[in-house]
mmCIF file of C-alpha atoms in Angstrom:
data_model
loop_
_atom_site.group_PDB
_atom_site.id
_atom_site.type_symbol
_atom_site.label_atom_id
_atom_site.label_comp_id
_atom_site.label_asym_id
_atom_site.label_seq_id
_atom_site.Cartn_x
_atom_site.Cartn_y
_atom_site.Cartn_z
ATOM 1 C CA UNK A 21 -1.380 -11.927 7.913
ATOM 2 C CA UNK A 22 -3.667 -14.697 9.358
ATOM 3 C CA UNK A 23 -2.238 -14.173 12.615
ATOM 4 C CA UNK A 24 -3.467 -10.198 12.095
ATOM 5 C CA UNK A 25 -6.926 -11.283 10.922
ATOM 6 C CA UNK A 26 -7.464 -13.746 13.932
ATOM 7 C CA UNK A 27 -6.951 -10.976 16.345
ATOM 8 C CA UNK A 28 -8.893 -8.904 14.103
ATOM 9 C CA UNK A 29 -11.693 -11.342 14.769
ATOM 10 C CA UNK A 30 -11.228 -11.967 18.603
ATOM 11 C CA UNK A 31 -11.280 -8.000 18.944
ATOM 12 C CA UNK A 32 -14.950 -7.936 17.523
ATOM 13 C CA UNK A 33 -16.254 -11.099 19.065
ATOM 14 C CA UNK A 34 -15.263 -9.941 22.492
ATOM 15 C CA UNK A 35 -16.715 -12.640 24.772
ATOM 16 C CA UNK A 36 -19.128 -13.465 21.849
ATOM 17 C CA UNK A 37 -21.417 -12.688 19.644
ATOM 18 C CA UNK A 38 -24.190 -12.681 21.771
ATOM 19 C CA UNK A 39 -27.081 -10.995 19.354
ATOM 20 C CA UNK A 40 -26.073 -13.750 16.629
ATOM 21 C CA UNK A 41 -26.262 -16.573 19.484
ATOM 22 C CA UNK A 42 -29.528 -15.466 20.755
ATOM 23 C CA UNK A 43 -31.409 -15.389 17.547
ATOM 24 C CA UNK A 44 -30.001 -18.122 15.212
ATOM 25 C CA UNK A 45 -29.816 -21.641 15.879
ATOM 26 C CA UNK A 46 -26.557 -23.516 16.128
ATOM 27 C CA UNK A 47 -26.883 -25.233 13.506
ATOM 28 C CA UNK A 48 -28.660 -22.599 10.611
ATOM 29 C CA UNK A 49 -27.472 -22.691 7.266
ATOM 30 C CA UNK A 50 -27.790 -19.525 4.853
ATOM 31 C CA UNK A 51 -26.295 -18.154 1.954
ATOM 32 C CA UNK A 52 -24.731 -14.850 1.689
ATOM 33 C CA UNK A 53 -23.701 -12.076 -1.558
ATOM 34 C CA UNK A 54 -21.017 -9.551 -1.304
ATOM 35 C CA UNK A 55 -22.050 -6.508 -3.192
ATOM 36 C CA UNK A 56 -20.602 -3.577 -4.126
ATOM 37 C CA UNK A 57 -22.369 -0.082 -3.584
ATOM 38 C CA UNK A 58 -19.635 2.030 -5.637
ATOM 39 C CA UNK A 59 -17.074 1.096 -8.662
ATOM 40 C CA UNK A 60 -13.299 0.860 -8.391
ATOM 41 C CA UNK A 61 -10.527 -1.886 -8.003
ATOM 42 C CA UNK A 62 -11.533 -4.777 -5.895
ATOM 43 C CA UNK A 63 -8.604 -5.910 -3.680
ATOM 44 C CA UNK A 64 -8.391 -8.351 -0.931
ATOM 45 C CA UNK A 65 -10.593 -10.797 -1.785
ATOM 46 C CA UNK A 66 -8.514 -13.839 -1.992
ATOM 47 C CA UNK A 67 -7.612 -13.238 1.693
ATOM 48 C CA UNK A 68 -11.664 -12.785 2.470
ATOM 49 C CA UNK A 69 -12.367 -15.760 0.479
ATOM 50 C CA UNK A 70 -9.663 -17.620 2.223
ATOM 51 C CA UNK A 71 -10.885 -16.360 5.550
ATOM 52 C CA UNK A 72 -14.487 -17.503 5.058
ATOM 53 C CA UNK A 73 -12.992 -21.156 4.153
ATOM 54 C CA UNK A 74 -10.963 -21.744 6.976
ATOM 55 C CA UNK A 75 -14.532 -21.391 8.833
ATOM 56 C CA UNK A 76 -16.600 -23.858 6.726
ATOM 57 C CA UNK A 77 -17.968 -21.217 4.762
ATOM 58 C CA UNK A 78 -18.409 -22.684 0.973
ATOM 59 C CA UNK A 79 -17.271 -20.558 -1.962
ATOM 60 C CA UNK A 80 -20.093 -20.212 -4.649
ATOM 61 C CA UNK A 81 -18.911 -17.856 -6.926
ATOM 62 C CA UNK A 82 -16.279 -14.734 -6.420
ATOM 63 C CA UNK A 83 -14.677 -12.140 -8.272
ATOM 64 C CA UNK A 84 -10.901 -11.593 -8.686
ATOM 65 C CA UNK A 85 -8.337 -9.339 -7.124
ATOM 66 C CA UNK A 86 -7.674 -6.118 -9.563
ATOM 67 C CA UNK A 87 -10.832 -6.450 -10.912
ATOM 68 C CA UNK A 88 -12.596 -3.423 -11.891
ATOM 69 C CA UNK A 89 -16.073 -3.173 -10.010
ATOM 70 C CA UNK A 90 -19.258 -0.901 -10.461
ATOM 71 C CA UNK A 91 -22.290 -0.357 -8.088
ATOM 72 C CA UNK A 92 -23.779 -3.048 -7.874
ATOM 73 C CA UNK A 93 -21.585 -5.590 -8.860
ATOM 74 C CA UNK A 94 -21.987 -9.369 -7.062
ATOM 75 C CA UNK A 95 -18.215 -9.468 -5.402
ATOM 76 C CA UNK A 96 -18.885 -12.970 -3.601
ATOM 77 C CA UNK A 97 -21.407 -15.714 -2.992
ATOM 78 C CA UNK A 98 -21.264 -17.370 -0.124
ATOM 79 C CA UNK A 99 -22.901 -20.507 1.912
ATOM 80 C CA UNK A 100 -22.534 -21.757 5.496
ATOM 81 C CA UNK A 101 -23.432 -21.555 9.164
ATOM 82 C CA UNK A 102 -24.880 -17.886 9.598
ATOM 83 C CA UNK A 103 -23.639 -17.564 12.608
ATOM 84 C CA UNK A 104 -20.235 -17.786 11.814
ATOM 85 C CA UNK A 105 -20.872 -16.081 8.882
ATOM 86 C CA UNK A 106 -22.481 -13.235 10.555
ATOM 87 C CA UNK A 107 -19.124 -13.551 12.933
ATOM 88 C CA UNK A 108 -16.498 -12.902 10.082
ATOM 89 C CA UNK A 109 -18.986 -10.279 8.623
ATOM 90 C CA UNK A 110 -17.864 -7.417 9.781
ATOM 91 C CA UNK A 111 -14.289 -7.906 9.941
ATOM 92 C CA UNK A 112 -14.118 -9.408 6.451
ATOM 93 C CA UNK A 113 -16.136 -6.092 5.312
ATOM 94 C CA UNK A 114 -13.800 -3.489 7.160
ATOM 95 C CA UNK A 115 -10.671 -5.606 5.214
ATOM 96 C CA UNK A 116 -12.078 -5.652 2.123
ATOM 97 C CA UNK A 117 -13.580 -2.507 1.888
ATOM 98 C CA UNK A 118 -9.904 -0.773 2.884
ATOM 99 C CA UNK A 119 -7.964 -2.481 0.899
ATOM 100 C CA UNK A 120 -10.222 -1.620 -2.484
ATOM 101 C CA UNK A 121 -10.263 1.916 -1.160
ATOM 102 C CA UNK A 122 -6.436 1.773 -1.061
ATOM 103 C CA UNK A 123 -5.891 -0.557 -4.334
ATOM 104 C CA UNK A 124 -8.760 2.482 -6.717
ATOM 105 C CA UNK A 125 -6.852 5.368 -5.310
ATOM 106 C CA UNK A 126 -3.401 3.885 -6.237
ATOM 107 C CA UNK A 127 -4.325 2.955 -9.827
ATOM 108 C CA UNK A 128 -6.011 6.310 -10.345
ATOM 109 C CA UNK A 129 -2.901 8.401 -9.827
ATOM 110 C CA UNK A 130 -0.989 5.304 -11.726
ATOM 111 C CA UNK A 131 -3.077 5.891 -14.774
ATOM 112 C CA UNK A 132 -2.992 9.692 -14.637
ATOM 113 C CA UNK A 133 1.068 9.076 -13.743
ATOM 114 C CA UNK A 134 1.936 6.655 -16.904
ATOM 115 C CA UNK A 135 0.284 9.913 -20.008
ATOM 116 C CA UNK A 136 2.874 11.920 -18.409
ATOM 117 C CA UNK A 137 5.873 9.397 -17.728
ATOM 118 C CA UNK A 138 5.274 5.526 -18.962
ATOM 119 C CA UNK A 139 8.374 4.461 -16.828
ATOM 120 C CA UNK A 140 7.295 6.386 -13.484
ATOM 121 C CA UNK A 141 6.852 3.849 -10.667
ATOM 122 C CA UNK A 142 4.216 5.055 -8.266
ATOM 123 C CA UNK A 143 5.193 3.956 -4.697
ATOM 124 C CA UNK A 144 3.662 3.786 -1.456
ATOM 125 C CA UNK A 145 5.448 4.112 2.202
ATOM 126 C CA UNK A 146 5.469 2.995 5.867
ATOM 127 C CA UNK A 147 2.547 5.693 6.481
ATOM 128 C CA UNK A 148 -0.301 2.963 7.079
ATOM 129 C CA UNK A 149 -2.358 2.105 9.703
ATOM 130 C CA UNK A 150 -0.699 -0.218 12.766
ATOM 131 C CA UNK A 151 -1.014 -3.869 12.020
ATOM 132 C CA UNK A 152 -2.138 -3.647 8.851
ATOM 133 C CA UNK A 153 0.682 -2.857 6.778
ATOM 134 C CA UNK A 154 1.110 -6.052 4.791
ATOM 135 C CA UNK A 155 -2.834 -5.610 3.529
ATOM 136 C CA UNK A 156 -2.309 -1.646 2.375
ATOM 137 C CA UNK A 157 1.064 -2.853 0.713
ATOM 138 C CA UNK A 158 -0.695 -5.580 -0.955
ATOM 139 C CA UNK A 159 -3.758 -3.388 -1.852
ATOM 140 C CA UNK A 160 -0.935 -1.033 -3.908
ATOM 141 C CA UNK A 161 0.378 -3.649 -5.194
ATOM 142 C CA UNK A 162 -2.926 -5.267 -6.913
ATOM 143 C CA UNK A 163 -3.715 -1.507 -7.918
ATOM 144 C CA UNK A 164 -0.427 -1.007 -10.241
ATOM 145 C CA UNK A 165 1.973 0.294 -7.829
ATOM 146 C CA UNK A 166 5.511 -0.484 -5.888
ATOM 147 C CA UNK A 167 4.919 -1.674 -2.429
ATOM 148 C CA UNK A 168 8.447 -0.045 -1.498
ATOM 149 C CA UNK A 169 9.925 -1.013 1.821
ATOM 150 C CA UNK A 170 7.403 -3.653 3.664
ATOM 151 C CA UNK A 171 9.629 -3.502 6.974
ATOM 152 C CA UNK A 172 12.749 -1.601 8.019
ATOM 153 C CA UNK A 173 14.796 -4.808 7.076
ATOM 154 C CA UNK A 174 14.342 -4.612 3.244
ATOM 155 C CA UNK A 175 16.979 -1.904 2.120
ATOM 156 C CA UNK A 176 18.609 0.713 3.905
ATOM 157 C CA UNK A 177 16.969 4.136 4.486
ATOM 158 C CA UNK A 178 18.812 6.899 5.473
ATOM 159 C CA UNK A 179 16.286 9.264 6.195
ATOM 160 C CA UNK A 180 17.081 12.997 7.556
ATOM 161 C CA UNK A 181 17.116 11.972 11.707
ATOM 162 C CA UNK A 182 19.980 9.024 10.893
ATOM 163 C CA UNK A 183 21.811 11.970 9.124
ATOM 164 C CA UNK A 184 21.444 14.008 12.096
ATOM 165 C CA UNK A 185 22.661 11.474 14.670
ATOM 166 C CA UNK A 186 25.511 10.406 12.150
ATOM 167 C CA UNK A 187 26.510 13.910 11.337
ATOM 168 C CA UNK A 188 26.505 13.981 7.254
ATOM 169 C CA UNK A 189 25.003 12.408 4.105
ATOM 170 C CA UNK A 190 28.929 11.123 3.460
ATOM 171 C CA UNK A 191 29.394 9.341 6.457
ATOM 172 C CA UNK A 192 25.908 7.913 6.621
ATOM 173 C CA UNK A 193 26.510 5.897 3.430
ATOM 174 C CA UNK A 194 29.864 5.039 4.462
ATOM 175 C CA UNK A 195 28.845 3.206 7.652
ATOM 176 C CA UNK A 196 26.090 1.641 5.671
ATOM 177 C CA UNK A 197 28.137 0.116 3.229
ATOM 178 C CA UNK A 198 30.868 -0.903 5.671
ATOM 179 C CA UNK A 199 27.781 -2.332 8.029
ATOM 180 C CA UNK A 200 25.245 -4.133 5.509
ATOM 181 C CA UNK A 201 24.961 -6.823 3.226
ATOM 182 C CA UNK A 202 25.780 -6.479 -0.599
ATOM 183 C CA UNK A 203 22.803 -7.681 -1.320
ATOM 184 C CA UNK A 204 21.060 -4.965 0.655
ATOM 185 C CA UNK A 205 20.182 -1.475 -1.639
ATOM 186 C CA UNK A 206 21.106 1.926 -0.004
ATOM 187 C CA UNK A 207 18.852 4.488 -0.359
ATOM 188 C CA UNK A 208 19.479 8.049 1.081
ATOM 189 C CA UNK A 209 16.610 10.652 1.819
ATOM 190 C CA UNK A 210 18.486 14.266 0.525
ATOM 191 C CA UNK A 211 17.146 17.998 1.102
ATOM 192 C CA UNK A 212 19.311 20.102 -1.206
ATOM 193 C CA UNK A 213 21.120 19.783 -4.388
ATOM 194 C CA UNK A 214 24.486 19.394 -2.955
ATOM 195 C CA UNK A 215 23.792 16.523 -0.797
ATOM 196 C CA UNK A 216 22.486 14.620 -3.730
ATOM 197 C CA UNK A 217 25.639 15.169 -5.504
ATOM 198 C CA UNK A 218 27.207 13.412 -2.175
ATOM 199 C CA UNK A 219 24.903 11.258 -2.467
ATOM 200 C CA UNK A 220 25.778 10.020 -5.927
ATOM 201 C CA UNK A 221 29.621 10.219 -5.491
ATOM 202 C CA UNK A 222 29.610 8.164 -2.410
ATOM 203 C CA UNK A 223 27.815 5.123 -3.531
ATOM 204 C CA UNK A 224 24.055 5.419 -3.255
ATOM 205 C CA UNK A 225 21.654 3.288 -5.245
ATOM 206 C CA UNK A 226 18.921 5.256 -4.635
ATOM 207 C CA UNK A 227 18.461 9.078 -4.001
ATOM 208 C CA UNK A 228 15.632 10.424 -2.554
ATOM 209 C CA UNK A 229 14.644 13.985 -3.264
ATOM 210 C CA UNK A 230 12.949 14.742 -0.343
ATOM 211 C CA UNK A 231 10.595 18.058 -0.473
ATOM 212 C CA UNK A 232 11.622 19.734 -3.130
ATOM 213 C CA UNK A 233 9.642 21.253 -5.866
ATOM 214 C CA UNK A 234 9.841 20.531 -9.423
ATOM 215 C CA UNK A 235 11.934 23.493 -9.883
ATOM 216 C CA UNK A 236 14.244 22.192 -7.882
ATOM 217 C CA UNK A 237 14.309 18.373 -8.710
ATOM 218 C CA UNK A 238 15.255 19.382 -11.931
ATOM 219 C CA UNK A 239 17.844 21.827 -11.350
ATOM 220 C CA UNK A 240 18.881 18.813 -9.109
ATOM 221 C CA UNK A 241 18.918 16.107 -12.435
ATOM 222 C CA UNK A 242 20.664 18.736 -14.770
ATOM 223 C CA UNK A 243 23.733 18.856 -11.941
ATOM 224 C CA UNK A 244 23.662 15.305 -12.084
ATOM 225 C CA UNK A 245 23.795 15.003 -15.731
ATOM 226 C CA UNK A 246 26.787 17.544 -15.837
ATOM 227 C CA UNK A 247 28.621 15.418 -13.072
ATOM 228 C CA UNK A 248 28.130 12.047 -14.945
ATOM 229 C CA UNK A 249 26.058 10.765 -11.890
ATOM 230 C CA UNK A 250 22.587 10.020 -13.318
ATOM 231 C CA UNK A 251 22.903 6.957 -15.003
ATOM 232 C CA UNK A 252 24.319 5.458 -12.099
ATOM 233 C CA UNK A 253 21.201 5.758 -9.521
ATOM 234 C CA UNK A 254 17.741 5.899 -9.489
ATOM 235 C CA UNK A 255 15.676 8.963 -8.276
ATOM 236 C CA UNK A 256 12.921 9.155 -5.987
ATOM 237 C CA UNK A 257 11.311 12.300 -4.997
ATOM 238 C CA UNK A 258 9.036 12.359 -1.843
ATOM 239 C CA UNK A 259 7.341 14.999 0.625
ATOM 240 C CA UNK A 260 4.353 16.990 -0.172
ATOM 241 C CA UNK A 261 3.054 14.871 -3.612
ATOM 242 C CA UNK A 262 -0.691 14.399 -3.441
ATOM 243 C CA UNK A 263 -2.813 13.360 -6.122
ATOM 244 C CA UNK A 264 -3.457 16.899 -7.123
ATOM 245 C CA UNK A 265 0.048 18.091 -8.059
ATOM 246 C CA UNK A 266 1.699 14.669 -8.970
ATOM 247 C CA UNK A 267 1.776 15.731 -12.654
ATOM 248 C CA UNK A 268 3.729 18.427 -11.654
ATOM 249 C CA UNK A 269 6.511 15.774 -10.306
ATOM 250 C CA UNK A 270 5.819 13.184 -13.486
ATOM 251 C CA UNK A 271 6.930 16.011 -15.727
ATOM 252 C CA UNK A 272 10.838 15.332 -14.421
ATOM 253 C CA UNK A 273 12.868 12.708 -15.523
ATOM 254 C CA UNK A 274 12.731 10.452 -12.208
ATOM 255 C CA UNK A 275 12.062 7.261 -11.462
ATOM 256 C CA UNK A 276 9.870 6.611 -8.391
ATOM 257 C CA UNK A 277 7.664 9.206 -7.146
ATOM 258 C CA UNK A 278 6.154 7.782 -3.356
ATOM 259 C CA UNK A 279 3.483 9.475 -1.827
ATOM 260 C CA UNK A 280 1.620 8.740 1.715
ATOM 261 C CA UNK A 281 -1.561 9.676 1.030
ATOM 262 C CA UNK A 282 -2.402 6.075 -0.917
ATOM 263 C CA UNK A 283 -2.195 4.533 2.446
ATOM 264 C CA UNK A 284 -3.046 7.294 4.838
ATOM 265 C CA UNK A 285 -5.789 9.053 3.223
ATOM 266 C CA UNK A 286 -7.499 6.743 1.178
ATOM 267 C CA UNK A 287 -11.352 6.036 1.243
ATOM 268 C CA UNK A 288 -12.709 2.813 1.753
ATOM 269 C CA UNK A 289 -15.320 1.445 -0.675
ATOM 270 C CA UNK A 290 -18.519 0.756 0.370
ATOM 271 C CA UNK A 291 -19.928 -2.706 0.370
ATOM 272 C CA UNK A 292 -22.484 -4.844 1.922
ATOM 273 C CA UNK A 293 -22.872 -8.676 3.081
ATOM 274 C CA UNK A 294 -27.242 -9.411 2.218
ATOM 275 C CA UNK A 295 -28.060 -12.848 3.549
ATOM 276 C CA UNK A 296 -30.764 -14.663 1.805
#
């Protein structure tokens, strides 16, 4: 992640800053608040923090990750050279400011999730921007959800194109339990009731009902039940779930509902840097 955040950094400096080295002496010391301009879940400030220290930039005071903010609330003080403070500003901001955004809108559909289903695990996915997977992963994390996979080399994923190249949901999880570690889970991404039922009898340990409606996820569960397979796996049910209907998806009896939009469609908070 500090490799990410370095190029992050050399990006914006370009050749240097060249406003910031015309104006301020070398050698200018000033100190610096982080406020807040809008309330939610603050998330990614240890990494900020830790980013202004390995540039000589002294902690005065700082809030904590999964902290709940309001308007107005002093994040981070800050003292040091103002020209490298002024350097990291930006970047630090843009960070900081994406991974609240990410970390409020996750713990808002958690809280709505857990009055409908107290054992629902709210999920994110791989649908984040390049590079900067690890931070929106982290950012769910810190706002009450499940990171799910970080990298392809977590669990297995069958998903529907590895179906297509293999030929069928019972030869897919055959080759991935002949292929891959024990300690690996297999988790297969299903479109109809029968292939879960596959699913299930052929050794899944996760099933992924992939856009279906609540209708049919639970017409999905009751074959399940009937066939003895429930207890044995864990449901997840992905594809179309926004914030808006994911009530509608808390009412069944799954386990995991993961939805895109925490990563891809989340707003960043707005704060500021004011140097005194």
């Amino acid at each position: 992640m500090k490799d990410i955040i370095e190029y992050m950094l050399k990006e914006d400096c370009g050749f240097g800053d060249i406003t910031s080295n015309a104006l301020i002496p070398e050698d200018k010391i000033f100190a610096g608040r982080l406020i807040s301009k809008e309330s939610g879940i603050l998330a990614g400030i240890n990494i900020i923090k830790d980013l202004f220290l390995d540039y000589g930039i002294e902690i005065i005071s700082s809030m904590n990750d999964g902290d709940k903010i309001k308007k107005g609330d002093l994040l981070l003080e800050i003292k040091g050279n103002a020209r490298k403070m002024l350097l990291l500003e930006r970047t630090a901001l843009n960070l900081l400011m994406r991974m609240s955004g990410v970390a409020t809108a996750t713990n808002r559909v958690v809280n709505k999730v857990v009055e409908v289903n107290p054992n629902l695990r709210v999920a994110g996915t791989r649908k984040t921007s390049p590079a900067i997977a690890k931070f929106d992963k982290l950012a769910i994390s810190i706002g009450g959800g499940d990171t799910h996979r970080f990298a392809l080399d977590d669990m297995v994923l069958i998903k529907d194109n590895h179906i297509a190249v293999v030929g069928s949901v019972k030869e897919a999880l055959l080759l991935a339990k002949a292929n891959v570690s024990f300690s690996k889970k297999i988790e297969i991404e299903v479109e109809t009731l029968e292939d879960a039922i596959i699913a299930c009898e052929n050794g899944a340990d996760i099933v992924m009902l992939d856009n279906m409606d609540s209708d049919q996820i639970n017409d999905t569960l009751e074959a399940l039940v009937n066939k003895n397979l429930r207890n044995d796996v864990l449901i997840e049910v992905s594809g179309g779930i926004t914030e808006d209907n994911i009530l509608d998806y808390a009412k069944c009896d799954v386990d995991i509902i993961s939805l895109g939009s925490l990563t891809h469609a989340s707003r960043s908070l707005n704060f500021s840097l004011d140097m005194d």
